[in-house]
Amino acid sequence: MNSNSNISSRSHAMQRSRDSRAAVSLAPPLDVPLPDDDCAAARAIRPPDIAAAVPRYYTPPPQPATSGKRKRSKAAPEILPATDTALHNIVTMTAGHAGVGSSVLAAMLSWELANRGLRCALVDVDFTSGCLDLLLGVEREPGLRFNEIEAPLGQIEGEALHYELTAWEGVRVLPYHPWDGQTPEWWEVQAALRALAQTNDVVIVDAGQGELVEAIPELRDAAQLMVVELSVLGLARAKAHRNRLAAWKCAAPDVVGIEPRGAPRGRGNVGIGEAEDYLAAAVLGPVRPSVTLCGDVLEGLGIRSVPKGSRKTVDSLADLVERAVHPRSRGRGNDAGRGRGLNGNGARESGGAWEDEGAWSDGR
C-alpha cells in the first residue's frame, strides 16, 4: 500500500510539474516585440513599467496608395476651365455591354498610332471595371493611376502628367484601379483629358459603356467609336446604346464589329452586311477573335502583337483617326478622304463632316 501511495504521489507531482511548464511555455515572453495592434491589449494586462520597457520592432505592412485615403471635396472647383471644342483629337470608345473587346481594340489602335509616329495616350475611364494596366500586363510598372489624379483647381499641367504615366509600346497609359476605393471626380477626369489632349497628337479613351460620357463635355463632344458584337444580342444592345449616345447629344458614332468569342463554328455570328442593314449604318470590320491573344490577356501577359485577323481593321481605324488629327498630311486637294468619319462611308448620320482645320465636327 505504501509503495502504491508513493507511486501515485510521484505521478501527481510529475503531472503538476508538466502542467506548470506548459503554462509557462504558453505565456508570451516579455522580451518578444508585439504588433502595433496588440500593444493596447499588452498594456492592459501588464504593469506599466514592464510594458514601457518592451521594444517594438514590428514593421507594419505597406500602406495602400495615398489616393485611397485622400479626402476629396465633393464640390466642383469654383472656377472651371471653359470647354474648348477645339480639342478634336479625343476619340471616345464605348460599347453597348461589357466583354465585347473594346479595351483590347482601343489598346491595339493606340499601339498602331504610336507605330506611325503619333504621340498617343490611352485613358481608362471605365470606373466600373477598369484594370487596363492588368489587361496590358504593365500593372507592376511605375506610373500614375487615375485614383491618384488630383486637380483641385480643375487644371493639370499636360507635360508633367504625360511623363508620369506608365509607358506601354510607345503609348502613355492612364489606367484605373476599381479596388482602390477612390473614384475620381468628374472635374478631375476632365482636367486629365484636357491636359493629355493638349500634349498628345491623339487621345484614345476607353469609356466602357459610357457612364461618364454625358457628364464630361470632352467625352461627349469627341469623336465617337462604338464597338459592336456581331451577334443578334450584340446588335440589339448596340442599337439601344446608340440611342443613349443620341440622347446625350453625342455625334453619331462610327461602328466597328467584333465577332463573338466562343461561338460554335458556323453559328452565332452575324455578317457585316446584316449588321449594316439592322443598324442602318456602315460597320467596319470584322475583328476576329484570337485564341492566342485571349490566352495572353487571361494569363496577364498583355497584348504582345496585333493578331492577323484584326490587322486590317486596326489599320483602317488608324488611317481614319490619323486623317482626323492630321488632315494636312494628306493635302487639301485630296477629296477622297474628306467628309468621312471613322467608318469611312461618307458623312455622318447627324450631318457631321471634316472641317478644313481638321476638326472632328458633328455639325452642331
mmCIF file of C-alpha atoms in Angstrom:
data_model
loop_
_atom_site.group_PDB
_atom_site.id
_atom_site.type_symbol
_atom_site.label_atom_id
_atom_site.label_comp_id
_atom_site.label_asym_id
_atom_site.label_seq_id
_atom_site.Cartn_x
_atom_site.Cartn_y
_atom_site.Cartn_z
ATOM 1 C CA MET A 1 0.000 0.000 0.000
ATOM 2 C CA ASN A 2 2.771 2.424 0.890
ATOM 3 C CA SER A 3 4.537 1.632 -2.348
ATOM 4 C CA ASN A 4 1.398 2.343 -4.364
ATOM 5 C CA SER A 5 0.809 5.577 -2.467
ATOM 6 C CA ASN A 6 4.342 6.749 -3.173
ATOM 7 C CA ILE A 7 3.998 5.939 -6.877
ATOM 8 C CA SER A 8 0.686 7.810 -7.016
ATOM 9 C CA SER A 9 2.169 10.833 -5.243
ATOM 10 C CA ARG A 10 5.128 10.946 -7.582
ATOM 11 C CA SER A 11 2.768 10.700 -10.614
ATOM 12 C CA HIS A 12 0.665 13.615 -9.352
ATOM 13 C CA ALA A 13 3.782 15.658 -8.708
ATOM 14 C CA MET A 14 5.145 14.977 -12.210
ATOM 15 C CA GLN A 15 1.788 15.885 -13.758
ATOM 16 C CA ARG A 16 1.695 19.173 -11.829
ATOM 17 C CA SER A 17 5.241 19.904 -12.977
ATOM 18 C CA ARG A 18 4.324 19.255 -16.603
ATOM 19 C CA ASP A 19 1.215 21.472 -16.301
ATOM 20 C CA SER A 20 3.253 24.298 -14.814
ATOM 21 C CA ARG A 21 5.864 24.046 -17.564
ATOM 22 C CA ALA A 22 3.104 24.071 -20.229
ATOM 23 C CA ALA A 23 1.555 27.130 -18.642
ATOM 24 C CA VAL A 24 4.894 28.880 -18.664
ATOM 25 C CA SER A 25 5.528 27.930 -22.312
ATOM 26 C CA LEU A 26 2.106 29.209 -23.370
ATOM 27 C CA ALA A 27 2.587 32.572 -21.715
ATOM 28 C CA PRO A 28 4.061 35.171 -24.064
ATOM 29 C CA PRO A 29 7.639 36.055 -23.091
ATOM 30 C CA LEU A 30 8.097 39.647 -22.073
ATOM 31 C CA ASP A 31 11.009 40.318 -24.443
ATOM 32 C CA VAL A 32 9.197 39.425 -27.706
ATOM 33 C CA PRO A 33 8.018 42.500 -29.655
ATOM 34 C CA LEU A 34 4.311 42.667 -30.387
ATOM 35 C CA PRO A 35 2.453 44.136 -33.371
ATOM 36 C CA ASP A 36 1.102 47.653 -33.021
ATOM 37 C CA ASP A 37 -2.467 46.376 -32.916
ATOM 38 C CA ASP A 38 -1.694 44.240 -29.843
ATOM 39 C CA CYS A 39 0.119 46.911 -27.860
ATOM 40 C CA ALA A 40 -3.037 48.264 -26.250
ATOM 41 C CA ALA A 41 -4.009 44.800 -25.066
ATOM 42 C CA ALA A 42 -0.469 44.199 -23.819
ATOM 43 C CA ARG A 43 -0.519 47.381 -21.741
ATOM 44 C CA ALA A 44 -3.871 46.374 -20.268
ATOM 45 C CA ILE A 45 -2.612 43.083 -18.904
ATOM 46 C CA ARG A 46 0.933 44.094 -17.952
ATOM 47 C CA PRO A 47 2.255 46.551 -15.405
ATOM 48 C CA PRO A 48 3.019 49.933 -16.980
ATOM 49 C CA ASP A 49 6.739 49.794 -16.247
ATOM 50 C CA ILE A 50 7.112 46.401 -17.958
ATOM 51 C CA ALA A 51 5.032 47.439 -20.992
ATOM 52 C CA ALA A 52 7.097 50.591 -21.423
ATOM 53 C CA ALA A 53 10.307 48.577 -21.399
ATOM 54 C CA VAL A 54 9.184 46.226 -24.217
ATOM 55 C CA PRO A 55 10.882 47.245 -27.511
ATOM 56 C CA ARG A 56 8.687 47.440 -30.616
ATOM 57 C CA TYR A 57 10.440 46.277 -33.765
ATOM 58 C CA TYR A 58 7.253 45.447 -35.669
ATOM 59 C CA THR A 59 7.087 46.991 -39.143
ATOM 60 C CA PRO A 60 3.540 47.475 -40.397
ATOM 61 C CA PRO A 61 2.704 46.235 -43.910
ATOM 62 C CA PRO A 62 2.973 48.696 -46.795
ATOM 63 C CA GLN A 63 0.098 51.111 -46.798
ATOM 64 C CA PRO A 64 -2.129 51.416 -49.892
ATOM 65 C CA ALA A 65 -1.638 54.274 -52.293
ATOM 66 C CA THR A 66 -2.178 57.642 -50.690
ATOM 67 C CA SER A 67 -5.021 58.249 -53.138
ATOM 68 C CA GLY A 68 -7.055 55.635 -51.321
ATOM 69 C CA LYS A 69 -7.039 57.755 -48.165
ATOM 70 C CA ARG A 70 -7.335 61.181 -49.712
ATOM 71 C CA LYS A 71 -10.297 63.253 -48.637
ATOM 72 C CA ARG A 72 -11.679 64.862 -51.739
ATOM 73 C CA SER A 73 -14.038 67.743 -51.836
ATOM 74 C CA LYS A 74 -17.460 66.755 -53.102
ATOM 75 C CA ALA A 75 -17.953 70.162 -54.653
ATOM 76 C CA ALA A 76 -16.529 71.158 -58.004
ATOM 77 C CA PRO A 77 -13.874 73.897 -58.086
ATOM 78 C CA GLU A 78 -15.305 77.386 -58.083
ATOM 79 C CA ILE A 79 -13.585 78.191 -61.389
ATOM 80 C CA LEU A 80 -13.529 75.537 -64.082
ATOM 81 C CA PRO A 81 -11.844 75.993 -67.462
ATOM 82 C CA ALA A 82 -14.301 76.637 -70.218
ATOM 83 C CA THR A 83 -14.933 73.724 -72.539
ATOM 84 C CA ASP A 84 -12.787 74.244 -75.611
ATOM 85 C CA THR A 85 -14.372 72.453 -78.540
ATOM 86 C CA ALA A 86 -11.108 72.880 -80.462
ATOM 87 C CA LEU A 87 -9.806 69.737 -78.755
ATOM 88 C CA HIS A 88 -10.688 67.432 -81.630
ATOM 89 C CA ASN A 89 -8.034 64.803 -81.033
ATOM 90 C CA ILE A 90 -10.018 62.791 -78.486
ATOM 91 C CA VAL A 91 -11.676 59.527 -79.527
ATOM 92 C CA THR A 92 -14.272 58.123 -77.136
ATOM 93 C CA MET A 93 -14.688 54.370 -77.475
ATOM 94 C CA THR A 94 -17.784 52.763 -75.948
ATOM 95 C CA ALA A 95 -19.760 49.534 -76.219
ATOM 96 C CA GLY A 96 -23.338 48.509 -75.562
ATOM 97 C CA HIS A 97 -22.302 45.910 -72.981
ATOM 98 C CA ALA A 98 -19.219 44.638 -71.199
ATOM 99 C CA GLY A 99 -16.978 41.893 -72.549
ATOM 100 C CA VAL A 100 -17.157 42.872 -76.213
ATOM 101 C CA GLY A 101 -13.433 43.550 -76.524
ATOM 102 C CA SER A 102 -13.436 47.351 -76.693
ATOM 103 C CA SER A 103 -10.488 47.704 -74.299
ATOM 104 C CA VAL A 104 -8.343 45.359 -76.391
ATOM 105 C CA LEU A 105 -9.322 47.171 -79.581
ATOM 106 C CA ALA A 106 -8.548 50.559 -78.006
ATOM 107 C CA ALA A 107 -5.113 49.290 -76.990
ATOM 108 C CA MET A 108 -4.344 47.877 -80.453
ATOM 109 C CA LEU A 109 -5.477 51.117 -82.106
ATOM 110 C CA SER A 110 -3.253 53.162 -79.787
ATOM 111 C CA TRP A 111 -0.308 50.859 -80.483
ATOM 112 C CA GLU A 112 -0.734 51.222 -84.256
ATOM 113 C CA LEU A 113 -0.962 55.023 -83.997
ATOM 114 C CA ALA A 114 2.214 55.111 -81.910
ATOM 115 C CA ASN A 115 3.980 52.952 -84.502
ATOM 116 C CA ARG A 116 3.080 55.585 -87.092
ATOM 117 C CA GLY A 117 4.920 58.237 -85.121
ATOM 118 C CA LEU A 118 1.950 59.863 -83.401
ATOM 119 C CA ARG A 119 2.192 60.817 -79.757
ATOM 120 C CA CYS A 120 -0.662 58.803 -78.304
ATOM 121 C CA ALA A 121 -2.255 58.431 -74.875
ATOM 122 C CA LEU A 122 -4.641 55.669 -73.812
ATOM 123 C CA VAL A 123 -7.010 56.606 -70.979
ATOM 124 C CA ASP A 124 -9.205 54.271 -68.926
ATOM 125 C CA VAL A 125 -12.402 55.931 -67.695
ATOM 126 C CA ASP A 126 -14.297 52.670 -67.246
ATOM 127 C CA PHE A 127 -14.682 53.154 -63.497
ATOM 128 C CA THR A 128 -16.926 50.092 -63.220
ATOM 129 C CA SER A 129 -14.332 47.577 -64.402
ATOM 130 C CA GLY A 130 -11.100 49.364 -65.227
ATOM 131 C CA CYS A 131 -7.824 47.413 -64.857
ATOM 132 C CA LEU A 132 -6.430 48.491 -68.220
ATOM 133 C CA ASP A 133 -2.875 48.078 -66.903
ATOM 134 C CA LEU A 134 -3.671 44.482 -65.941
ATOM 135 C CA LEU A 135 -5.001 43.837 -69.423
ATOM 136 C CA LEU A 136 -1.778 45.206 -70.915
ATOM 137 C CA GLY A 137 0.449 43.347 -68.462
ATOM 138 C CA VAL A 138 2.035 46.529 -67.029
ATOM 139 C CA GLU A 139 0.371 46.567 -63.616
ATOM 140 C CA ARG A 140 3.780 46.448 -61.892
ATOM 141 C CA GLU A 141 5.262 49.265 -63.944
ATOM 142 C CA PRO A 142 5.659 52.671 -62.277
ATOM 143 C CA GLY A 143 3.239 55.396 -63.198
ATOM 144 C CA LEU A 144 0.177 57.294 -62.067
ATOM 145 C CA ARG A 145 -3.233 55.668 -61.852
ATOM 146 C CA PHE A 146 -6.478 57.587 -62.154
ATOM 147 C CA ASN A 147 -7.040 57.010 -58.433
ATOM 148 C CA GLU A 148 -4.030 59.257 -57.755
ATOM 149 C CA ILE A 149 -5.014 62.158 -60.005
ATOM 150 C CA GLU A 150 -5.739 65.407 -58.188
ATOM 151 C CA ALA A 151 -6.985 68.591 -59.815
ATOM 152 C CA PRO A 152 -8.269 70.844 -57.013
ATOM 153 C CA LEU A 153 -8.438 73.825 -59.400
ATOM 154 C CA GLY A 154 -9.705 71.815 -62.346
ATOM 155 C CA GLN A 155 -6.378 72.006 -64.186
ATOM 156 C CA ILE A 156 -3.356 69.737 -64.681
ATOM 157 C CA GLU A 157 -0.072 70.535 -66.429
ATOM 158 C CA GLY A 158 -0.035 68.383 -69.566
ATOM 159 C CA GLU A 159 3.650 67.585 -69.975
ATOM 160 C CA ALA A 160 4.073 66.726 -66.302
ATOM 161 C CA LEU A 161 1.115 64.356 -66.412
ATOM 162 C CA HIS A 162 2.274 62.773 -69.670
ATOM 163 C CA TYR A 163 5.674 61.792 -68.319
ATOM 164 C CA GLU A 164 4.271 60.444 -65.055
ATOM 165 C CA LEU A 165 2.128 57.860 -66.856
ATOM 166 C CA THR A 166 3.010 54.228 -67.481
ATOM 167 C CA ALA A 167 4.647 53.598 -70.856
ATOM 168 C CA TRP A 168 3.478 50.661 -72.972
ATOM 169 C CA GLU A 169 4.740 50.081 -76.517
ATOM 170 C CA GLY A 170 5.292 53.802 -77.031
ATOM 171 C CA VAL A 171 1.849 54.684 -75.634
ATOM 172 C CA ARG A 172 1.298 56.530 -72.359
ATOM 173 C CA VAL A 173 -1.413 54.750 -70.359
ATOM 174 C CA LEU A 174 -3.601 56.206 -67.592
ATOM 175 C CA PRO A 175 -5.403 53.210 -66.020
ATOM 176 C CA TYR A 176 -7.890 52.947 -63.163
ATOM 177 C CA HIS A 177 -7.929 50.521 -60.226
ATOM 178 C CA PRO A 178 -11.521 49.817 -59.113
ATOM 179 C CA TRP A 179 -10.342 48.136 -55.911
ATOM 180 C CA ASP A 180 -8.563 51.271 -54.681
ATOM 181 C CA GLY A 181 -11.831 52.652 -53.388
ATOM 182 C CA GLN A 182 -11.336 56.208 -54.659
ATOM 183 C CA THR A 183 -13.283 57.154 -57.771
ATOM 184 C CA PRO A 184 -12.113 60.372 -59.458
ATOM 185 C CA GLU A 185 -14.493 63.295 -59.555
ATOM 186 C CA TRP A 186 -15.781 64.385 -62.939
ATOM 187 C CA TRP A 187 -13.708 67.566 -62.995
ATOM 188 C CA GLU A 188 -10.550 65.542 -62.311
ATOM 189 C CA VAL A 189 -11.366 63.351 -65.310
ATOM 190 C CA GLN A 190 -11.992 66.458 -67.390
ATOM 191 C CA ALA A 191 -8.713 68.044 -66.304
ATOM 192 C CA ALA A 192 -6.737 64.885 -67.147
ATOM 193 C CA LEU A 193 -8.342 64.581 -70.590
ATOM 194 C CA ARG A 194 -7.727 68.219 -71.429
ATOM 195 C CA ALA A 195 -4.110 68.027 -70.283
ATOM 196 C CA LEU A 196 -3.392 64.910 -72.343
ATOM 197 C CA ALA A 197 -5.247 66.260 -75.388
ATOM 198 C CA GLN A 198 -3.105 69.391 -75.332
ATOM 199 C CA THR A 199 0.088 67.328 -75.041
ATOM 200 C CA ASN A 200 -0.577 64.367 -77.377
ATOM 201 C CA ASP A 201 -1.498 64.040 -81.034
ATOM 202 C CA VAL A 202 -4.406 61.750 -80.177
ATOM 203 C CA VAL A 203 -6.082 60.501 -77.004
ATOM 204 C CA ILE A 204 -7.964 57.195 -77.137
ATOM 205 C CA VAL A 205 -10.446 56.927 -74.273
ATOM 206 C CA ASP A 206 -11.764 53.536 -73.199
ATOM 207 C CA ALA A 207 -15.093 54.685 -71.753
ATOM 208 C CA GLY A 208 -16.659 51.275 -71.095
ATOM 209 C CA GLN A 209 -20.406 51.524 -71.525
ATOM 210 C CA GLY A 210 -20.314 55.323 -71.445
ATOM 211 C CA GLU A 211 -21.195 56.013 -67.833
ATOM 212 C CA LEU A 212 -19.234 59.300 -67.862
ATOM 213 C CA VAL A 213 -19.916 60.431 -71.424
ATOM 214 C CA GLU A 214 -22.954 62.549 -70.611
ATOM 215 C CA ALA A 215 -21.281 64.273 -67.657
ATOM 216 C CA ILE A 216 -17.996 65.295 -69.295
ATOM 217 C CA PRO A 217 -18.079 67.581 -72.364
ATOM 218 C CA GLU A 218 -14.697 66.353 -73.610
ATOM 219 C CA LEU A 219 -16.096 62.826 -73.888
ATOM 220 C CA ARG A 220 -19.464 63.904 -75.254
ATOM 221 C CA ASP A 221 -18.053 66.250 -77.930
ATOM 222 C CA ALA A 222 -15.275 63.873 -79.002
ATOM 223 C CA ALA A 223 -15.390 61.550 -81.986
ATOM 224 C CA GLN A 224 -17.484 58.541 -81.027
ATOM 225 C CA LEU A 225 -16.444 54.999 -81.825
ATOM 226 C CA MET A 226 -18.940 52.282 -80.897
ATOM 227 C CA VAL A 227 -17.782 48.682 -80.631
ATOM 228 C CA VAL A 228 -20.441 46.117 -81.511
ATOM 229 C CA GLU A 229 -20.538 42.366 -81.011
ATOM 230 C CA LEU A 230 -21.614 40.765 -84.276
ATOM 231 C CA SER A 231 -24.418 38.659 -82.829
ATOM 232 C CA VAL A 232 -28.184 39.095 -82.631
ATOM 233 C CA LEU A 233 -27.987 40.034 -78.955
ATOM 234 C CA GLY A 234 -24.987 42.275 -79.512
ATOM 235 C CA LEU A 235 -26.686 44.217 -82.300
ATOM 236 C CA ALA A 236 -29.817 44.751 -80.206
ATOM 237 C CA ARG A 237 -27.689 46.132 -77.391
ATOM 238 C CA ALA A 238 -25.764 48.279 -79.848
ATOM 239 C CA LYS A 239 -28.933 49.893 -81.154
ATOM 240 C CA ALA A 240 -30.014 50.733 -77.591
ATOM 241 C CA HIS A 241 -26.560 52.127 -76.841
ATOM 242 C CA ARG A 242 -26.608 54.296 -79.947
ATOM 243 C CA ASN A 243 -29.935 55.736 -78.791
ATOM 244 C CA ARG A 244 -28.316 56.598 -75.452
ATOM 245 C CA LEU A 245 -25.480 58.405 -77.206
ATOM 246 C CA ALA A 246 -28.018 60.360 -79.258
ATOM 247 C CA ALA A 247 -29.906 61.312 -76.084
ATOM 248 C CA TRP A 248 -26.629 62.622 -74.654
ATOM 249 C CA LYS A 249 -26.244 64.807 -77.804
ATOM 250 C CA CYS A 250 -23.130 62.985 -78.977
ATOM 251 C CA ALA A 251 -22.147 62.807 -82.613
ATOM 252 C CA ALA A 252 -23.428 59.752 -84.442
ATOM 253 C CA PRO A 253 -20.907 57.012 -83.645
ATOM 254 C CA ASP A 254 -18.858 55.130 -86.173
ATOM 255 C CA VAL A 255 -19.251 51.391 -85.711
ATOM 256 C CA VAL A 256 -16.694 48.590 -85.504
ATOM 257 C CA GLY A 257 -17.877 44.984 -85.450
ATOM 258 C CA ILE A 258 -16.164 42.262 -83.403
ATOM 259 C CA GLU A 259 -17.060 38.621 -83.845
ATOM 260 C CA PRO A 260 -18.209 36.957 -80.597
ATOM 261 C CA ARG A 261 -15.731 34.769 -78.749
ATOM 262 C CA GLY A 262 -16.564 31.124 -78.216
ATOM 263 C CA ALA A 263 -19.302 30.925 -80.837
ATOM 264 C CA PRO A 264 -19.799 27.444 -82.331
ATOM 265 C CA ARG A 265 -18.471 27.034 -85.836
ATOM 266 C CA GLY A 266 -20.989 28.366 -88.324
ATOM 267 C CA ARG A 267 -23.378 29.655 -85.641
ATOM 268 C CA GLY A 268 -23.864 32.822 -83.624
ATOM 269 C CA ASN A 269 -22.061 35.233 -85.969
ATOM 270 C CA VAL A 270 -23.864 37.963 -87.872
ATOM 271 C CA GLY A 271 -22.204 39.202 -91.061
ATOM 272 C CA ILE A 272 -21.176 42.786 -91.711
ATOM 273 C CA GLY A 273 -23.903 43.224 -94.309
ATOM 274 C CA GLU A 274 -26.645 42.082 -91.928
ATOM 275 C CA ALA A 275 -25.254 44.315 -89.179
ATOM 276 C CA GLU A 276 -25.294 47.327 -91.520
ATOM 277 C CA ASP A 277 -28.879 46.620 -92.543
ATOM 278 C CA TYR A 278 -30.012 46.319 -88.922
ATOM 279 C CA LEU A 279 -28.156 49.402 -87.659
ATOM 280 C CA ALA A 280 -28.687 51.428 -90.858
ATOM 281 C CA ALA A 281 -25.039 52.459 -90.684
ATOM 282 C CA ALA A 282 -21.708 51.395 -92.111
ATOM 283 C CA VAL A 283 -19.854 48.862 -89.963
ATOM 284 C CA LEU A 284 -16.096 48.477 -90.119
ATOM 285 C CA GLY A 285 -14.678 45.007 -89.590
ATOM 286 C CA PRO A 286 -14.936 42.335 -88.632
ATOM 287 C CA VAL A 287 -12.334 41.966 -85.903
ATOM 288 C CA ARG A 288 -11.894 38.240 -85.460
ATOM 289 C CA PRO A 289 -11.146 36.692 -82.045
ATOM 290 C CA SER A 290 -7.692 35.267 -81.468
ATOM 291 C CA VAL A 291 -7.127 32.292 -79.179
ATOM 292 C CA THR A 292 -3.501 33.318 -78.634
ATOM 293 C CA LEU A 293 -4.407 36.906 -77.735
ATOM 294 C CA CYS A 294 -7.200 35.764 -75.421
ATOM 295 C CA GLY A 295 -4.829 33.393 -73.619
ATOM 296 C CA ASP A 296 -2.151 36.079 -73.248
ATOM 297 C CA VAL A 297 -4.623 38.534 -71.732
ATOM 298 C CA LEU A 298 -6.122 35.974 -69.355
ATOM 299 C CA GLU A 299 -2.641 34.990 -68.156
ATOM 300 C CA GLY A 300 -1.632 38.591 -67.534
ATOM 301 C CA LEU A 301 0.900 38.698 -70.371
ATOM 302 C CA GLY A 302 -0.800 41.586 -72.128
ATOM 303 C CA ILE A 303 -1.076 42.234 -75.861
ATOM 304 C CA ARG A 304 2.158 41.084 -77.464
ATOM 305 C CA SER A 305 1.099 41.581 -81.095
ATOM 306 C CA VAL A 306 -1.896 42.574 -83.199
ATOM 307 C CA PRO A 307 -3.495 39.303 -84.362
ATOM 308 C CA LYS A 308 -3.610 38.646 -88.074
ATOM 309 C CA GLY A 309 -7.434 38.634 -88.080
ATOM 310 C CA SER A 310 -7.506 42.156 -86.614
ATOM 311 C CA ARG A 311 -4.727 43.904 -88.550
ATOM 312 C CA LYS A 312 -6.831 45.051 -91.482
ATOM 313 C CA THR A 313 -9.497 46.600 -89.282
ATOM 314 C CA VAL A 314 -6.967 48.191 -86.920
ATOM 315 C CA ASP A 315 -5.045 49.642 -89.884
ATOM 316 C CA SER A 316 -8.247 51.103 -91.329
ATOM 317 C CA LEU A 317 -9.187 52.615 -87.992
ATOM 318 C CA ALA A 318 -5.723 54.107 -87.606
ATOM 319 C CA ASP A 319 -5.929 55.599 -91.114
ATOM 320 C CA LEU A 320 -9.182 57.334 -90.310
ATOM 321 C CA VAL A 321 -8.026 58.604 -86.919
ATOM 322 C CA GLU A 322 -4.819 59.897 -88.481
ATOM 323 C CA ARG A 323 -6.827 61.807 -91.080
ATOM 324 C CA ALA A 324 -8.853 63.340 -88.285
ATOM 325 C CA VAL A 325 -5.932 64.655 -86.259
ATOM 326 C CA HIS A 326 -3.508 65.344 -89.121
ATOM 327 C CA PRO A 327 -5.591 66.244 -92.210
ATOM 328 C CA ARG A 328 -2.882 68.471 -93.697
ATOM 329 C CA SER A 329 -0.611 65.461 -94.089
ATOM 330 C CA ARG A 330 -2.810 64.251 -96.951
ATOM 331 C CA GLY A 331 -3.211 67.676 -98.590
ATOM 332 C CA ARG A 332 -6.263 69.855 -99.002
ATOM 333 C CA GLY A 333 -6.760 68.816 -102.600
ATOM 334 C CA ASN A 334 -7.351 65.164 -101.786
ATOM 335 C CA ASP A 335 -11.126 64.865 -101.760
ATOM 336 C CA ALA A 336 -11.080 61.093 -101.452
ATOM 337 C CA GLY A 337 -10.749 61.222 -97.695
ATOM 338 C CA ARG A 338 -12.808 64.321 -96.975
ATOM 339 C CA GLY A 339 -16.241 64.216 -95.407
ATOM 340 C CA ARG A 340 -15.642 60.785 -93.934
ATOM 341 C CA GLY A 341 -15.981 59.654 -90.362
ATOM 342 C CA LEU A 342 -14.253 56.746 -88.723
ATOM 343 C CA ASN A 343 -16.427 54.333 -90.670
ATOM 344 C CA GLY A 344 -15.073 55.780 -93.912
ATOM 345 C CA ASN A 345 -18.512 55.826 -95.530
ATOM 346 C CA GLY A 346 -19.334 59.447 -96.180
ATOM 347 C CA ALA A 347 -20.997 61.983 -93.937
ATOM 348 C CA ARG A 348 -22.221 61.073 -90.501
ATOM 349 C CA GLU A 349 -25.873 60.413 -89.920
ATOM 350 C CA SER A 350 -26.143 63.612 -87.891
ATOM 351 C CA GLY A 351 -24.602 65.721 -90.657
ATOM 352 C CA GLY A 352 -21.054 65.775 -89.313
ATOM 353 C CA ALA A 353 -18.117 66.496 -91.598
ATOM 354 C CA TRP A 354 -14.408 67.226 -91.531
ATOM 355 C CA GLU A 355 -13.657 70.906 -91.248
ATOM 356 C CA ASP A 356 -10.757 72.474 -93.139
ATOM 357 C CA GLU A 357 -8.794 72.818 -89.916
ATOM 358 C CA GLY A 358 -9.080 69.071 -89.392
ATOM 359 C CA ALA A 359 -11.606 69.372 -86.589
ATOM 360 C CA TRP A 360 -13.837 66.425 -85.970
ATOM 361 C CA SER A 361 -17.130 68.220 -86.123
ATOM 362 C CA ASP A 362 -20.631 66.916 -85.537
ATOM 363 C CA GLY A 363 -22.257 69.797 -87.354
ATOM 364 C CA ARG A 364 -23.705 71.472 -84.280
#
